[in-house]
Coordinates of C-alpha atoms in Angstrom, one line a residue:
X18 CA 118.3 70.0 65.5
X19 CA 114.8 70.2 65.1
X20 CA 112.6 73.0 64.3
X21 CA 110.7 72.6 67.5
X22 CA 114.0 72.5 69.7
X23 CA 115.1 75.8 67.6
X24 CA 111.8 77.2 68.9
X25 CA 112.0 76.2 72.0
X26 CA 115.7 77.3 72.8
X27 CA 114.7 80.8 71.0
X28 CA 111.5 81.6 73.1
X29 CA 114.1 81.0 76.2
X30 CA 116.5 82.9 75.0
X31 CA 114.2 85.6 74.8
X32 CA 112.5 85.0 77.9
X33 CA 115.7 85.5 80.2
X34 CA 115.8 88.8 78.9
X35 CA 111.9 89.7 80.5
X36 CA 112.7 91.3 83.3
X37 CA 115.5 93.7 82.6
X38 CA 113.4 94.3 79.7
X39 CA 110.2 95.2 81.5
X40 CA 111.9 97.4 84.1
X41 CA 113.4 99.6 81.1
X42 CA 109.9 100.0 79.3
X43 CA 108.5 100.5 82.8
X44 CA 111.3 103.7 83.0
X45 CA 110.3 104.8 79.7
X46 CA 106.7 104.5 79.9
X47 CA 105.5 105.1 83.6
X48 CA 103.0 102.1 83.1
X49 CA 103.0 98.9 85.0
X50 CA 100.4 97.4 82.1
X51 CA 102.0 99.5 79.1
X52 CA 105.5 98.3 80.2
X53 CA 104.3 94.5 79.9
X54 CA 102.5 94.9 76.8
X55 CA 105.6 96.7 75.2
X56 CA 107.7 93.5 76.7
X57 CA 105.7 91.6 74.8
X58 CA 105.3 92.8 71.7
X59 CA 109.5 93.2 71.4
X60 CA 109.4 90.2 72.0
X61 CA 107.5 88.7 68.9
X62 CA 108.8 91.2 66.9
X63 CA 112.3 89.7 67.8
X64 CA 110.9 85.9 67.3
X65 CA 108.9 87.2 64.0
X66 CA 112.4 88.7 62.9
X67 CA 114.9 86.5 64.1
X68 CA 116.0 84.9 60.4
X69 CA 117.3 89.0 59.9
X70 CA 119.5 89.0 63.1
X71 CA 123.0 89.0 61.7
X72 CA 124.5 89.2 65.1
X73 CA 126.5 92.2 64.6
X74 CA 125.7 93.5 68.3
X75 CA 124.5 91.0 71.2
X76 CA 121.2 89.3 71.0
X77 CA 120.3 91.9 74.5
X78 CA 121.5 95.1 72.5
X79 CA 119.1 94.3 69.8
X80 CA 116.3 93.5 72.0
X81 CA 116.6 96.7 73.6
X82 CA 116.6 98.5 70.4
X83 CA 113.5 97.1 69.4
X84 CA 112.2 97.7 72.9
X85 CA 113.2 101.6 72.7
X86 CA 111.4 101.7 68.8
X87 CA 108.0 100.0 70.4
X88 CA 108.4 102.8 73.4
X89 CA 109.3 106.0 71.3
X90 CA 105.8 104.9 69.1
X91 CA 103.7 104.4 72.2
X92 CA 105.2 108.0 73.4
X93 CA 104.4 109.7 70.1
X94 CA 100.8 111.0 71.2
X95 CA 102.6 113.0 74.0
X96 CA 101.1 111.8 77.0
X97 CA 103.1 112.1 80.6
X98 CA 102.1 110.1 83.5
X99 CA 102.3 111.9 86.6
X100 CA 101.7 111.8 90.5
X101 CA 99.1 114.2 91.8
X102 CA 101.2 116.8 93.2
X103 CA 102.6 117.1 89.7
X104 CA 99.2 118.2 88.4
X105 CA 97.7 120.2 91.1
X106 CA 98.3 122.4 94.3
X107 CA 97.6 120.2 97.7
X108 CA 94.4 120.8 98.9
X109 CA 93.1 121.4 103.1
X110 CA 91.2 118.9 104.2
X111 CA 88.2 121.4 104.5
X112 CA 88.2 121.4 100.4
X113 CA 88.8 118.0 99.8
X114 CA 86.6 116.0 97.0
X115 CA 87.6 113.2 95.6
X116 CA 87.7 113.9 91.6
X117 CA 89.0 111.4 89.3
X118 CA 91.3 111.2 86.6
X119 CA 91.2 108.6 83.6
X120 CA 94.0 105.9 84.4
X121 CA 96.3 107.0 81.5
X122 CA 96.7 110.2 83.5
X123 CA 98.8 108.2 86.5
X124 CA 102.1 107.0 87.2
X125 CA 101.4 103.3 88.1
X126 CA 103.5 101.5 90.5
X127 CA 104.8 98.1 89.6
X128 CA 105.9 95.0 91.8
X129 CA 109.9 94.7 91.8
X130 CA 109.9 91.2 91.2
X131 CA 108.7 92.1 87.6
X132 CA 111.0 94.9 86.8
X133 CA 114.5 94.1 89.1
X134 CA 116.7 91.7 87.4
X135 CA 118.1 89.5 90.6
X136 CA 122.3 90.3 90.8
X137 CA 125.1 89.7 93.6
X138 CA 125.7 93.2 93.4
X139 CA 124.9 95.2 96.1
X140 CA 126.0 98.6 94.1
X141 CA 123.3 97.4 90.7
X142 CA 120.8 96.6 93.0
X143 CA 120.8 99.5 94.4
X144 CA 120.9 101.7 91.8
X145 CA 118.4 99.5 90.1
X146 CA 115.9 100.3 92.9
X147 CA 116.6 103.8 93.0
X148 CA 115.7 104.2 89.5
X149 CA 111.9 103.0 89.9
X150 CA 111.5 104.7 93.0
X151 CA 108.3 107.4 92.3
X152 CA 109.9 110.7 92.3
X153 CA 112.6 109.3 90.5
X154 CA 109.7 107.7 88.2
X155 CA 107.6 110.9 87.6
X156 CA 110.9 113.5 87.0
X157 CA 111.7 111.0 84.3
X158 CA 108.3 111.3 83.0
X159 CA 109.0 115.1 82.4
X160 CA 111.6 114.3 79.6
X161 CA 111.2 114.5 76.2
X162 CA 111.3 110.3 75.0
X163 CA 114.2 110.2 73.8
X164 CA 116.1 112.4 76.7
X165 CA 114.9 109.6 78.6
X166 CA 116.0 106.8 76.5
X167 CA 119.7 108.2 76.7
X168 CA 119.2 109.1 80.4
X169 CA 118.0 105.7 81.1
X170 CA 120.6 103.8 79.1
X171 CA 123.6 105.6 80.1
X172 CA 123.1 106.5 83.5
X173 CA 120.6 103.4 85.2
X174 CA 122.0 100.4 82.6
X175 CA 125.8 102.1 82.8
X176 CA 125.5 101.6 78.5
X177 CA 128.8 103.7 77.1
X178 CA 127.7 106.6 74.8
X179 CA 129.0 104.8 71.8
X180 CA 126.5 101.9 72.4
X181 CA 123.3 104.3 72.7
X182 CA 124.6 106.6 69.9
X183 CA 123.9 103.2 67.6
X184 CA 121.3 102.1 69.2
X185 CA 119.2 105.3 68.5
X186 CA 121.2 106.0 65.4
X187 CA 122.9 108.8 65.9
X188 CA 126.2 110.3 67.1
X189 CA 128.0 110.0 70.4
X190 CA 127.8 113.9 70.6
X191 CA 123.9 113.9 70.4
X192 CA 124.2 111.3 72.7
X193 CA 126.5 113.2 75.2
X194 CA 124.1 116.6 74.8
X195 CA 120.9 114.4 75.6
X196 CA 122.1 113.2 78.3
X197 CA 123.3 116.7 79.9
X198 CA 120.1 118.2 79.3
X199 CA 118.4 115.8 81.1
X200 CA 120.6 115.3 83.7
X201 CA 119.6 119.7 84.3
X202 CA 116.1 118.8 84.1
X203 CA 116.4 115.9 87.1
X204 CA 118.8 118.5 88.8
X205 CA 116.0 120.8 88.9
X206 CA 113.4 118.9 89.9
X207 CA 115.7 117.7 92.8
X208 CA 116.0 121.5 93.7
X209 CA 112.6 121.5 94.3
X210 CA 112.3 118.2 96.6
X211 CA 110.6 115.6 94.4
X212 CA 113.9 113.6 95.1
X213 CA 113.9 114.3 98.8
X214 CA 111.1 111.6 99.7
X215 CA 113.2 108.1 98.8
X216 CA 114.2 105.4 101.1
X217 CA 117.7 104.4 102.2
X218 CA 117.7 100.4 102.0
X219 CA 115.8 99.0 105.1
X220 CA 118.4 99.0 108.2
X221 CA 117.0 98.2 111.4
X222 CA 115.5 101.3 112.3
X223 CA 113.7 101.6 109.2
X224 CA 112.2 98.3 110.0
X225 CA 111.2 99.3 113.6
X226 CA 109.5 102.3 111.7
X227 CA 107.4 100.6 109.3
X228 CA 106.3 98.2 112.3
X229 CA 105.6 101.2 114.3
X230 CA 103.4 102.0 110.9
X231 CA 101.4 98.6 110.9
X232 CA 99.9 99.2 114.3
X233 CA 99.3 102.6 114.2
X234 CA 98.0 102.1 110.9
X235 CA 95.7 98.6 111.6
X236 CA 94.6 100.2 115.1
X237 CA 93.5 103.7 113.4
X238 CA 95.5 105.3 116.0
X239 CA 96.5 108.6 115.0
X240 CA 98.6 110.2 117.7
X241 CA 100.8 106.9 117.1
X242 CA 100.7 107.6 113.3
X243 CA 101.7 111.4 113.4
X244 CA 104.8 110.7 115.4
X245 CA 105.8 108.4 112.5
X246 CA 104.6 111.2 109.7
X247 CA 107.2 113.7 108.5
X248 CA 106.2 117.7 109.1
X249 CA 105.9 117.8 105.3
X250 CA 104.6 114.3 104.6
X251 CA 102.1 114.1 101.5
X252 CA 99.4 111.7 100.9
X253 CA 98.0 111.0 97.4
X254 CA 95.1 108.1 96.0
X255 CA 95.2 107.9 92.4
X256 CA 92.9 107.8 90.7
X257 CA 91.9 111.0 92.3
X258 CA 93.4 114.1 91.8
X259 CA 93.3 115.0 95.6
X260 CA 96.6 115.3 97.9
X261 CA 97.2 116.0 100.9
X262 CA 100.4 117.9 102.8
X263 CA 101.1 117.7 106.5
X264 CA 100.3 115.2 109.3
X265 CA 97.2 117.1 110.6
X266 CA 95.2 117.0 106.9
X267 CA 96.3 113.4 106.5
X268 CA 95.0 111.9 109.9
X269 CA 92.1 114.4 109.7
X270 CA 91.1 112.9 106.3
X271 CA 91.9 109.4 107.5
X272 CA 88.8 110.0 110.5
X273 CA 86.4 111.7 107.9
X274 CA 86.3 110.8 104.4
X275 CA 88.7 108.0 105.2
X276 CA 87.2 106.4 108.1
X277 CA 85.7 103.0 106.6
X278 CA 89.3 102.2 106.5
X279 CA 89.5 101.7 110.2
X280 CA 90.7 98.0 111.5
X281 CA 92.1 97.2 108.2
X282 CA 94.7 94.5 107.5
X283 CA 98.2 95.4 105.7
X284 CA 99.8 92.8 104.0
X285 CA 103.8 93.3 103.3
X286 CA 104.8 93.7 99.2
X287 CA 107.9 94.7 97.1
X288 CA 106.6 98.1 95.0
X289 CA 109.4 100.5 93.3
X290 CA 112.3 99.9 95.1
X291 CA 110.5 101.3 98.5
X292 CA 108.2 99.9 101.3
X293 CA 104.8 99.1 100.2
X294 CA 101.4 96.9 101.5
X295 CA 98.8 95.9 100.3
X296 CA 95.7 97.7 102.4
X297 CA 92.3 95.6 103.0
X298 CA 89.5 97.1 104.6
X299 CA 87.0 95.5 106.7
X300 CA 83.9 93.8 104.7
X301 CA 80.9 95.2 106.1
X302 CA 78.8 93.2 105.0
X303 CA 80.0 89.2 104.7
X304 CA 83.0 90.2 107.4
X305 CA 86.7 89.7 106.1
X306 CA 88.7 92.1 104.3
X307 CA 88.4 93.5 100.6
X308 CA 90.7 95.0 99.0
X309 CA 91.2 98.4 99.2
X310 CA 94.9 99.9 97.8
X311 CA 98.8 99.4 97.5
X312 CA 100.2 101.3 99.6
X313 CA 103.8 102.6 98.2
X314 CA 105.7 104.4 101.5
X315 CA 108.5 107.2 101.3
X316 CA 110.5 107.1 104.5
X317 CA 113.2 109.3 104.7
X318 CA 115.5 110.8 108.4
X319 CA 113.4 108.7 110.0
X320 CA 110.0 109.3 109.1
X321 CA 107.7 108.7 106.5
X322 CA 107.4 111.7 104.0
X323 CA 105.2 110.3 101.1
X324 CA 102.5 107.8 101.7
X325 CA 101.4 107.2 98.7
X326 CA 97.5 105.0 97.7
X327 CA 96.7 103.0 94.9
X328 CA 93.4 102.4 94.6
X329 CA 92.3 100.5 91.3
X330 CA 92.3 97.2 93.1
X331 CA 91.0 95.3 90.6
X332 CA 94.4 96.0 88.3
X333 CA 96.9 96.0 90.7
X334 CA 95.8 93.0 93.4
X335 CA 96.4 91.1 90.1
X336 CA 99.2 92.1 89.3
X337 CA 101.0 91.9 92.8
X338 CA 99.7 87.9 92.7
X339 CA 97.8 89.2 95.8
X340 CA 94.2 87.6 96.8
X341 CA 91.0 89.7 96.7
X342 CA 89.8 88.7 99.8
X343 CA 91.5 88.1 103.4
X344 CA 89.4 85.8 105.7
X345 CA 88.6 87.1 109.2
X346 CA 89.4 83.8 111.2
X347 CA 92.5 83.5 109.9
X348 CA 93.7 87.5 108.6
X349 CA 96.4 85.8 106.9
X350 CA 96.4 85.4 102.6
X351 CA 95.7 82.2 101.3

């Protein structure tokens, strides 16, 4: 066998492990573009080091332990992505300014293409979508690293305690105390609704409802889009700091500040495990539609309780393989 072929089957022996891989950093990190770039650089450190692998655990147990030493580095300067209402009190409409935050400050959403692994279980998938949902997401964020390592590994990738106790090279009772503390932290954080606002997978009625959404949301019409808005529904656009609680501030900001986003286009994506679209606006000037935000939707009894903007375009149209312009004649992407 030649070197070449060696190469060759390594680097696809490697690859197959990209996804899984990518959702776990993604878990640990709260970064779409962090998560890649720690994918790939355990990924040549596992090619650079191959010779050393004695094959004492499986080639996807040593990945991951490389993966979790690249992620505990990138989370030594401290830093916790967040959503908005983590960071702030909502704010009435009549005091709303639209104040920036740098992009390291954010949770990021992230297409589920690149962080799902595909399986035939209905069970894993769902869990697996659970665990990127946002406000599962941002309470993770709110762990100490390696909490959330342990957290991760036991309770999203079902690992035993024995397996993450080598892994992070300790005991299984360090593992086992981890784990219980942050399972109180998430419990907490549940107490105070940040895990209220998730989707049930999309029966009929759930589909109906985001249909209902399209229209109201394409034809700016806002009676049609409160009656789809929960009481309690929150509306946040990072990079901003701003969010917004209740049906009446979010359709009054939508006609104000908001209002260039009138006869937009949404375009259907796959974003954390929950309803998302991709939101063009009208071009202005050489008609079409521009970009504008991902959309990430929390629909929950029936109604939508977190509606949730994206608006870097430039980074995340990229990343969703979506086009950066929609053509009038046609409103369709090419």
């Amino acid at each position: 066998m030649t070197d070449g072929t060696v190469t060759t089957e390594l680097d696809s022996a490697l690859d197959k492990h990209r996804v899984e891989l990518t959702g776990y950093c993604y878990r640990m990190l709260g970064s779409s573009f962090e998560a890649e770039d720690a994918v790939q650089d355990t990924l040549v450190r596992a090619w650079r080091s191959y010779d050393k692998f004695e094959g004492r655990s499986s080639l996807r147990s040593w990945l991951y332990r490389i993966a979790t030493n690249v992620c505990l580095d990138m989370l030594s300067a401290g830093n916790k992505r967040a959503r908005p209402m983590d960071l702030t009190d909502s704010t009435p409409l009549a005091q709303a300014a639209l104040s920036p935050r740098p992009d390291h400050t954010w949770l990021e959403p992230m297409p589920d293409a690149r962080v799902l692994p595909s399986t035939a279980d209905p069970a894993e998938a769902a869990v697996a979508k659970e665990s990127v949902r946002l406000a599962f997401m941002a309470a993770l964020q709110q762990l100490p690293p390696k909490q959330r390592a342990v957290l991760i590994l036991r309770e999203v990738l079902a690992w035993r305690a024995s397996e993450v106790a080598e892994l992070l090279g300790t005991t299984v009772a360090s593992v086992n105390s981890a784990l219980q503390r942050a399972r109180a932290t998430l419990a907490e954080r549940a107490d105070q609704g940040d895990g209220a606002a998730v989707s049930d997978p999309l029966d009929e009625e759930q589909q109906k409802l985001l249909d209902r959404y399209v229209a109201a949301f394409e034809g700016y019409d806002m009676t049609a889009l409160t009656a789809l808005l929960h009481e309690d529904a929150v509306m946040t656009m990072p990079p901003f700091d701003l969010w917004l609680s209740g049906s009446a501030d979010i359709t009054g900001f939508m006609t104000t500040l908001g209002a260039a986003c009138a006869n937009s286009r949404l375009v259907p994506v796959e974003a954390n495990g929950l309803p998302a679209f991709a939101h063009y606006k009208p071009d202005e000037e050489a008609g079409g539609f521009v970009p504008w935000a991902v959309q990430v939707l929390e629909v929950s009894d029936g109604r939508i309780t977190g509606f949730h903007c994206f608006l870097d375009t430039k980074r995340w149209f990229p990343l969703f393989d979506l086009p950066l312009r929609l053509e009038a004649e046609t409103d369709e992407v090419q």
